[in-house]
PDB file of C-alpha atoms in Angstrom:
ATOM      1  CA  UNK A 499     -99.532  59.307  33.927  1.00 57.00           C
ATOM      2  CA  UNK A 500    -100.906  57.678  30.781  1.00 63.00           C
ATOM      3  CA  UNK A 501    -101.212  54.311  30.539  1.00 74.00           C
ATOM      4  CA  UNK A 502    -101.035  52.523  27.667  1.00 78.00           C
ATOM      5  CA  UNK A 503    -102.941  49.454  26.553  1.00 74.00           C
ATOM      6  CA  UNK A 504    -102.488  47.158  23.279  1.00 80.00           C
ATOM      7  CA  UNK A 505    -105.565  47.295  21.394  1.00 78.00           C
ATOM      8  CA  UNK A 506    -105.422  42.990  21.055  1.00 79.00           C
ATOM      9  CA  UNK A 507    -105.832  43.478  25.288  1.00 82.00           C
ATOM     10  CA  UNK A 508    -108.869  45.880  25.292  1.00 86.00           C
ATOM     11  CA  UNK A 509    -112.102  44.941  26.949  1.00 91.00           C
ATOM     12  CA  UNK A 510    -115.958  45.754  25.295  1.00 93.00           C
ATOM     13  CA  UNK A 511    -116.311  46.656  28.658  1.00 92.00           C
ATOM     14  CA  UNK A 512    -113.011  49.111  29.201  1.00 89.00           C
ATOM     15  CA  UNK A 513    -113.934  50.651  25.759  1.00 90.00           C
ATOM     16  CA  UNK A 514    -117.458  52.063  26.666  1.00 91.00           C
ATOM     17  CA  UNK A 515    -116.276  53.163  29.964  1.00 88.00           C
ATOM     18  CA  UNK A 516    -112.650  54.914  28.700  1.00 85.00           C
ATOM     19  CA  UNK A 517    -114.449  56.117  25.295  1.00 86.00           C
ATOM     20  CA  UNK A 518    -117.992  56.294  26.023  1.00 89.00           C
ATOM     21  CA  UNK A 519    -118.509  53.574  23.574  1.00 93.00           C
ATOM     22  CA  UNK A 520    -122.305  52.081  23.372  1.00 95.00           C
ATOM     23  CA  UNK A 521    -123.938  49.093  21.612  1.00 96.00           C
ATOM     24  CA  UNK A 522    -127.276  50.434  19.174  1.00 96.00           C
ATOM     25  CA  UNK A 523    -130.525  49.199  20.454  1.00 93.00           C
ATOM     26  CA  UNK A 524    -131.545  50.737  17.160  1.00 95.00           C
ATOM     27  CA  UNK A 525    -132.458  47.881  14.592  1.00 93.00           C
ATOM     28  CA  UNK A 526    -132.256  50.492  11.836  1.00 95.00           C
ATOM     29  CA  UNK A 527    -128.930  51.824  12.684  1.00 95.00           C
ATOM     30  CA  UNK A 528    -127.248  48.981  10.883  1.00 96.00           C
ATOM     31  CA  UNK A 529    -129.268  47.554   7.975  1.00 96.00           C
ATOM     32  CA  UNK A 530    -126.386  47.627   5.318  1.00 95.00           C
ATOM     33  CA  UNK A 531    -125.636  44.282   5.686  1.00 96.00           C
ATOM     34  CA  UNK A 532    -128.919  42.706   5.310  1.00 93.00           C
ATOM     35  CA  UNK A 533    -130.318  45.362   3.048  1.00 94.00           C
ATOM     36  CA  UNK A 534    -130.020  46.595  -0.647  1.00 93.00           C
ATOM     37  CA  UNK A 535    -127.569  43.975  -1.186  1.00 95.00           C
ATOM     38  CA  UNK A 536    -126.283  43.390  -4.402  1.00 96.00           C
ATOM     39  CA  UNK A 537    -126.881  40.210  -5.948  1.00 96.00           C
ATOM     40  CA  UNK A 538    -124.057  38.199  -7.522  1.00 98.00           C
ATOM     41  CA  UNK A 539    -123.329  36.874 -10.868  1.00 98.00           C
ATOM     42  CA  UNK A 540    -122.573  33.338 -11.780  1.00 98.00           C
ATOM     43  CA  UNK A 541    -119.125  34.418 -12.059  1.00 98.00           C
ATOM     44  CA  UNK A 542    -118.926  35.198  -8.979  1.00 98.00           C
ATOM     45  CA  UNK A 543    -120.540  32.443  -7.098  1.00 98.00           C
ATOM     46  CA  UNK A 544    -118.059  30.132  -9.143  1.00 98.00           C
ATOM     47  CA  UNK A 545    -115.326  31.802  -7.448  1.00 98.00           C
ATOM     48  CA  UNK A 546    -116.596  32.025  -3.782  1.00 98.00           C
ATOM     49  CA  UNK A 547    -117.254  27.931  -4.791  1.00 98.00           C
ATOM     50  CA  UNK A 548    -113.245  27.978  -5.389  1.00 98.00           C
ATOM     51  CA  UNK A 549    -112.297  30.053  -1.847  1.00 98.00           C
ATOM     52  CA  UNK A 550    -114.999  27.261  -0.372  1.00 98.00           C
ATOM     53  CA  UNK A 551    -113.028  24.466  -1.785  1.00 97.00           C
ATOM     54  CA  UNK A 552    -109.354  25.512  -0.850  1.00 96.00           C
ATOM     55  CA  UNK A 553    -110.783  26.307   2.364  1.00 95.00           C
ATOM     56  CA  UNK A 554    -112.431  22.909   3.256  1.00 95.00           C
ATOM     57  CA  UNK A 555    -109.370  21.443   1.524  1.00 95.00           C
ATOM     58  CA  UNK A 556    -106.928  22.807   4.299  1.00 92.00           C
ATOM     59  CA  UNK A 557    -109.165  22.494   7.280  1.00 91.00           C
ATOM     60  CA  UNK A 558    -109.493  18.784   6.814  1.00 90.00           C
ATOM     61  CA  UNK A 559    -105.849  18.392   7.853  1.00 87.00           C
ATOM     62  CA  UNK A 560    -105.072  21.241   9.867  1.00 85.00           C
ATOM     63  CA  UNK A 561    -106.488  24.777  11.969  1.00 84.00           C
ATOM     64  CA  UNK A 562    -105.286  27.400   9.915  1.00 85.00           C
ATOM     65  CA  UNK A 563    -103.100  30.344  10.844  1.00 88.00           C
ATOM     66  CA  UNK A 564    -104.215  34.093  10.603  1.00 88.00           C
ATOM     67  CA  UNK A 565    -101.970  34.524   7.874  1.00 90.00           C
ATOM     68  CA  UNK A 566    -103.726  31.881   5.771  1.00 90.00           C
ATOM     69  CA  UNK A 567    -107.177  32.587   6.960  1.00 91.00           C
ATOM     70  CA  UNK A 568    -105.563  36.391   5.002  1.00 92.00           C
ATOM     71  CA  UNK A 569    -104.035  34.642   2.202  1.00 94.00           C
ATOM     72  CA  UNK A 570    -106.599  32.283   1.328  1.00 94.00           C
ATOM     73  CA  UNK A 571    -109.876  33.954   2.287  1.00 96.00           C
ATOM     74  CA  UNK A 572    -110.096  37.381   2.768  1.00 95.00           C
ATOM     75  CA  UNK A 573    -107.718  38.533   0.077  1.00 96.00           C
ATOM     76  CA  UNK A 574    -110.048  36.468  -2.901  1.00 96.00           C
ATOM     77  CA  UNK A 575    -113.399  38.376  -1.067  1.00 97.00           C
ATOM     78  CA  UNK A 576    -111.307  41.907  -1.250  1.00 96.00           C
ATOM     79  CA  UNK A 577    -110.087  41.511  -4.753  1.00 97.00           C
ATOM     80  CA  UNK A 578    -113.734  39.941  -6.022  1.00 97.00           C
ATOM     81  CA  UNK A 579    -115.501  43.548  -3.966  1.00 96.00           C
ATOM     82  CA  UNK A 580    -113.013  45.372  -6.442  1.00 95.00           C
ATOM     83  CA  UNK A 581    -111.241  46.472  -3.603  1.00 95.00           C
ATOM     84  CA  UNK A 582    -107.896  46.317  -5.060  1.00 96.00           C
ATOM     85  CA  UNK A 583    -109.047  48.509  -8.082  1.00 94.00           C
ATOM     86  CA  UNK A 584    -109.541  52.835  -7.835  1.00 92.00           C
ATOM     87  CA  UNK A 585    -110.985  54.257  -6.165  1.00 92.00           C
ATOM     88  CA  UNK A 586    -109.751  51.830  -3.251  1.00 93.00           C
ATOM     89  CA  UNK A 587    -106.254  51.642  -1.777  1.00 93.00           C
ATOM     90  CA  UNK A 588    -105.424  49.058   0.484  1.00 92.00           C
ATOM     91  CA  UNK A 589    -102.826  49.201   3.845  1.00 90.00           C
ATOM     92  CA  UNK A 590    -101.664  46.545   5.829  1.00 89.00           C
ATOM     93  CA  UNK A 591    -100.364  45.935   9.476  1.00 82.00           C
ATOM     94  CA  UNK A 592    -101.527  50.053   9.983  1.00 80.00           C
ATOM     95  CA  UNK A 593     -99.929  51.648  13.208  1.00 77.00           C
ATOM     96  CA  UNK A 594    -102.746  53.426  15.223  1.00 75.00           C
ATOM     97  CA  UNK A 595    -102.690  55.502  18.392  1.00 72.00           C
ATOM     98  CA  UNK A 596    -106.155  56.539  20.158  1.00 69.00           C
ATOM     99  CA  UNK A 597    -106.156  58.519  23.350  1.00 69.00           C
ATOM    100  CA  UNK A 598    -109.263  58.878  25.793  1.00 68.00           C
ATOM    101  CA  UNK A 599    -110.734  62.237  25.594  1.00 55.00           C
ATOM    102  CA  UNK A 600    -110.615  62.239  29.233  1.00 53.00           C
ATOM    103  CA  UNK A 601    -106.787  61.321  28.851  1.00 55.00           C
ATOM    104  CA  UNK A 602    -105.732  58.618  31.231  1.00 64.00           C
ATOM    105  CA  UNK A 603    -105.376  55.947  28.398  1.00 72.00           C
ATOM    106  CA  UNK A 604    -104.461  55.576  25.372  1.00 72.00           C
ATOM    107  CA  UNK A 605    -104.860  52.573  22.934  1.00 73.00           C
ATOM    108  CA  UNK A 606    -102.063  51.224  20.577  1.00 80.00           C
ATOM    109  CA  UNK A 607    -102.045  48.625  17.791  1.00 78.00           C
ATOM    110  CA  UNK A 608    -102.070  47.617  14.142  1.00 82.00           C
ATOM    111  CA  UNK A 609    -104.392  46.659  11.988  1.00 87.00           C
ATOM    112  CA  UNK A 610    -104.230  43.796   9.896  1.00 88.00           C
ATOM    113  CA  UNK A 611    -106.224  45.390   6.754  1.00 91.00           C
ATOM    114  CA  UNK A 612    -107.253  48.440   6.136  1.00 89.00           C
ATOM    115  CA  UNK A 613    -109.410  49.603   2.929  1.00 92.00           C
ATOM    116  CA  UNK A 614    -109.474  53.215   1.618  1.00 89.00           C
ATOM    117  CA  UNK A 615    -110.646  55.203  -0.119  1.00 84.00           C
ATOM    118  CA  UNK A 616    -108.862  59.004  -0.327  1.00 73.00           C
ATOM    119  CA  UNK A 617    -107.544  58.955   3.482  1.00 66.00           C
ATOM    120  CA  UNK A 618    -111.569  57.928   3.970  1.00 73.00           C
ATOM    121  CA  UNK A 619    -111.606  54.451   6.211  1.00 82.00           C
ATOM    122  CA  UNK A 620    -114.384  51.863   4.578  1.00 80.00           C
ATOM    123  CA  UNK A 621    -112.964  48.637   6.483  1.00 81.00           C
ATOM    124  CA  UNK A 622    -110.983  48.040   9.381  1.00 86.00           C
ATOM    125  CA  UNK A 623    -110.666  43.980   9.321  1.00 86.00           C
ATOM    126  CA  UNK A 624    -109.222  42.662  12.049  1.00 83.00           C
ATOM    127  CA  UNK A 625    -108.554  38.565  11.293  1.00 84.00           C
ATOM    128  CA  UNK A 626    -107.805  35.500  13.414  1.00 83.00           C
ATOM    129  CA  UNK A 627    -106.983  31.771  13.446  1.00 80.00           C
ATOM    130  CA  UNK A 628    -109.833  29.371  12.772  1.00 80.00           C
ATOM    131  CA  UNK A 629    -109.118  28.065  16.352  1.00 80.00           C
ATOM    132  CA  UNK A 630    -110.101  31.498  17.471  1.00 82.00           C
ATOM    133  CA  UNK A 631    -114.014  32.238  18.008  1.00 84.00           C
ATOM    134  CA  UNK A 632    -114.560  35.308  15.677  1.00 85.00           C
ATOM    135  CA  UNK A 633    -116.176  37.365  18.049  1.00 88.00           C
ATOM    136  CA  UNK A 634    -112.695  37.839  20.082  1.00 88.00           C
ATOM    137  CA  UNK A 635    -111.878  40.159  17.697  1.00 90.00           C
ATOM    138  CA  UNK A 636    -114.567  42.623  18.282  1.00 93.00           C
ATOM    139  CA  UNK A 637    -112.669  44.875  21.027  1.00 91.00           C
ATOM    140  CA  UNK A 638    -109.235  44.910  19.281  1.00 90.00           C
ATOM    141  CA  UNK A 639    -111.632  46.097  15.520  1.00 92.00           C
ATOM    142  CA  UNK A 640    -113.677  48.712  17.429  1.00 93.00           C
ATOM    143  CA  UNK A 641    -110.478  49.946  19.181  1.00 89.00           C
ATOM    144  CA  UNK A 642    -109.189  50.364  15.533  1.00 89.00           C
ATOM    145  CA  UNK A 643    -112.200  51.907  14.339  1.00 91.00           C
ATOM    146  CA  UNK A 644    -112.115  54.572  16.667  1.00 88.00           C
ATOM    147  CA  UNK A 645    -108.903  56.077  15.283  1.00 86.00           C
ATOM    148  CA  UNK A 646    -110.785  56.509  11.640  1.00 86.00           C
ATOM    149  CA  UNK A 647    -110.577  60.069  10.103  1.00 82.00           C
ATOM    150  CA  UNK A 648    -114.146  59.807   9.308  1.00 78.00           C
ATOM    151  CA  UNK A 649    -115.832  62.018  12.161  1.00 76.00           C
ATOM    152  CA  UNK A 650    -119.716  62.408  11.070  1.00 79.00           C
ATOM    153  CA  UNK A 651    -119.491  59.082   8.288  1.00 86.00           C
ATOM    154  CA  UNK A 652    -120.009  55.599   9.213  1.00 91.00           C
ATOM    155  CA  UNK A 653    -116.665  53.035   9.690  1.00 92.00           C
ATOM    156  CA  UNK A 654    -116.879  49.625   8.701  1.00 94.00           C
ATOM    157  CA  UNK A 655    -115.340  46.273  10.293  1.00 94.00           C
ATOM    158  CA  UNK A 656    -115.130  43.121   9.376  1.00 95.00           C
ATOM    159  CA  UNK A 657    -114.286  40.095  12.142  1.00 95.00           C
ATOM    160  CA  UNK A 658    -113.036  37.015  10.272  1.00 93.00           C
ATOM    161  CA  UNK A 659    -111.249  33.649  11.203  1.00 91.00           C
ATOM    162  CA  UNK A 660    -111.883  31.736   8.278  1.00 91.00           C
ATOM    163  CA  UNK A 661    -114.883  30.101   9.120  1.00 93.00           C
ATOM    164  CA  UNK A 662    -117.028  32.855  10.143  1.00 95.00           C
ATOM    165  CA  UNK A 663    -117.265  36.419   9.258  1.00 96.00           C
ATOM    166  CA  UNK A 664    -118.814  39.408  11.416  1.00 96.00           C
ATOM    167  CA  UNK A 665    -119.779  42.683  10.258  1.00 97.00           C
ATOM    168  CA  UNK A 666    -119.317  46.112  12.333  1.00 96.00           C
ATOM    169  CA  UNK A 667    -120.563  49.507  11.981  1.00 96.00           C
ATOM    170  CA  UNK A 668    -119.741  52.671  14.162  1.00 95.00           C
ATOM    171  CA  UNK A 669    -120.440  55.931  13.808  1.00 93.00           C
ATOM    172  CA  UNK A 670    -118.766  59.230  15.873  1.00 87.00           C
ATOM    173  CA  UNK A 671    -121.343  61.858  16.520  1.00 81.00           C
ATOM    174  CA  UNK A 672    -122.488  62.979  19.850  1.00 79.00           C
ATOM    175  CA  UNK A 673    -122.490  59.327  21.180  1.00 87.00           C
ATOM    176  CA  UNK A 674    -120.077  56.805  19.817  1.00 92.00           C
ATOM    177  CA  UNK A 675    -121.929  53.850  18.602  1.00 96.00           C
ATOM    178  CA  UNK A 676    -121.867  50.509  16.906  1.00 97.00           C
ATOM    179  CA  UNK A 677    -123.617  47.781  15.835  1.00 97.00           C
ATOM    180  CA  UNK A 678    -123.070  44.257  14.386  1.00 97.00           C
ATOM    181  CA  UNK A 679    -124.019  41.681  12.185  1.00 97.00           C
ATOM    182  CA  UNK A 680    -124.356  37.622  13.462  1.00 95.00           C
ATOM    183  CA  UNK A 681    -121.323  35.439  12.510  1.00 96.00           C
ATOM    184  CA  UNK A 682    -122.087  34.493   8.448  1.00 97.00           C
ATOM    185  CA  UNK A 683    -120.217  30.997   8.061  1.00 97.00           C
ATOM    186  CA  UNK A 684    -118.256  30.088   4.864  1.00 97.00           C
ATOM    187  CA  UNK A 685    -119.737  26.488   5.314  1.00 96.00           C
ATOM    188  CA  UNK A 686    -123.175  28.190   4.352  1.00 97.00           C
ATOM    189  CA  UNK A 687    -123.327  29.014   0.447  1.00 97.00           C
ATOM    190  CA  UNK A 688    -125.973  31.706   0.887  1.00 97.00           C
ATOM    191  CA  UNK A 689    -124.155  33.157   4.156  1.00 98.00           C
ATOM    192  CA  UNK A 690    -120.964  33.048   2.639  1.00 98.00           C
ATOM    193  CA  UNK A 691    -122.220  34.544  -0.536  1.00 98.00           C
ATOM    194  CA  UNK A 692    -124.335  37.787   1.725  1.00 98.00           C
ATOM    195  CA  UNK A 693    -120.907  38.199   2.784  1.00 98.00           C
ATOM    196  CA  UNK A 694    -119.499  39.064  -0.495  1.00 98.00           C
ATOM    197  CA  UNK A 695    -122.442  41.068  -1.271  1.00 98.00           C
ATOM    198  CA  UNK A 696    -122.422  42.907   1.449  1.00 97.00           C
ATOM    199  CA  UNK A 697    -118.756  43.913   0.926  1.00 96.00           C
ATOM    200  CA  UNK A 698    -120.026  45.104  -2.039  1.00 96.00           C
ATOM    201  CA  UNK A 699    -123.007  47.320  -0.937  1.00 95.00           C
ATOM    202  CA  UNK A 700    -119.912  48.952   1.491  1.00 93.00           C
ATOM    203  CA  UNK A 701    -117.680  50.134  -1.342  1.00 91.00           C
ATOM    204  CA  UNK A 702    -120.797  50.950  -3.120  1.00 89.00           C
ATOM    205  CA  UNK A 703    -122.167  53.151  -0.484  1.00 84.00           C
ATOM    206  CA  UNK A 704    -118.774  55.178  -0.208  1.00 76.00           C
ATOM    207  CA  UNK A 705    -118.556  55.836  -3.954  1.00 68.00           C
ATOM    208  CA  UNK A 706    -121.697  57.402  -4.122  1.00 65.00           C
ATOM    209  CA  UNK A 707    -121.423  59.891  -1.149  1.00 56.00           C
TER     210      UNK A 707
END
């Protein structure tokens, strides 16, 4: 019988031994987020200095929700990477379905935002509350990116509560694998601005394949 597991409930742990998942060692495997990054214009600081200010503004009285950490975060980051513009579509709340190869389990979920680009998956983003640590969104993202069409091409994910923001990469050849970037804050001006940059780099890297 197959038992099915929500992909918010997954484990790093149930992951590599259901889907043979495994962590890189390899310190070249991902180098797209601290590599080749495009630099920003003055514009474009000026507006991550506007995203900084709403978002100090509404921490000071409150956590904020996973809806607002959407609203007033990642959807300003997503529009300034010109991911709202072709070649880029954009889903939300996605319905996926992942079985074990070795059958047994299967995985079940939806994620919060996903960025395309012709059926190809750049970004799975999985976000949380600010009260949330970022990194408890790692499982429930890689579960995601395991259901992406792209079989010999890297996936992308991005862990965000508001405060912090975590890159992912995986690729699917013979061995499953990912790797990930350390938590960039939003309190940081050069962290938050790598992380527009390197949102950048992503959609640049799939438009020239």
């Amino acid at each position: 019988m197959v038992q099915t597991i929500q992909a918010k409930d997954i484990s790093i742990y149930e992951l590599e031994e259901k889907f043979d998942l495994q962590l890189s060692t390899d310190t070249d495997f991902f180098t797209e987020w601290k590599e080749n990054v495009p630099s920003l214009t003055d514009v474009e600081k000026q507006s991550l200095k506007r995203v900084q200010s709403n978002y100090f503004n509404l921490t000071r009285r409150r956590l904020i929700s996973e809806e607002a950490v959407k609203m007033v975060v990642l959807s300003p980051l997503l529009d300034l990477a010109g991911f709202y513009q072709p070649p880029f579509e954009i889903e939300t709340e996605t319905s996926v379905e992942i079985v074990a190869e070795e059958g047994g389990v299967k995985l079940k979920g939806n994620i919060d935002v996903l960025v395309m680009q012709e059926n190809f998956w750049i970004l799975a983003i999985e976000s949380k509350s600010t009260k949330f640590d970022v990194m408890i969104a790692l499982p429930q993202a890689l579960a995601y990116m395991l259901n992406s069409p792209n079989r010999y091409k890297p996936t992308f994910g991005l862990l965000v509560n508001g405060r912090e923001f975590v890159f992912v990469k995986l690729l699917r050849e013979e061995q499953i694998t990912y790797a990930r970037s350390y938590a960039l804050s939003i309190e940081k001006d050069s962290e938050f601005e790598q992380v527009l940059s390197v949102l950048k780099r992503v959609g640049e890297l799939i438009v020239n394949v």
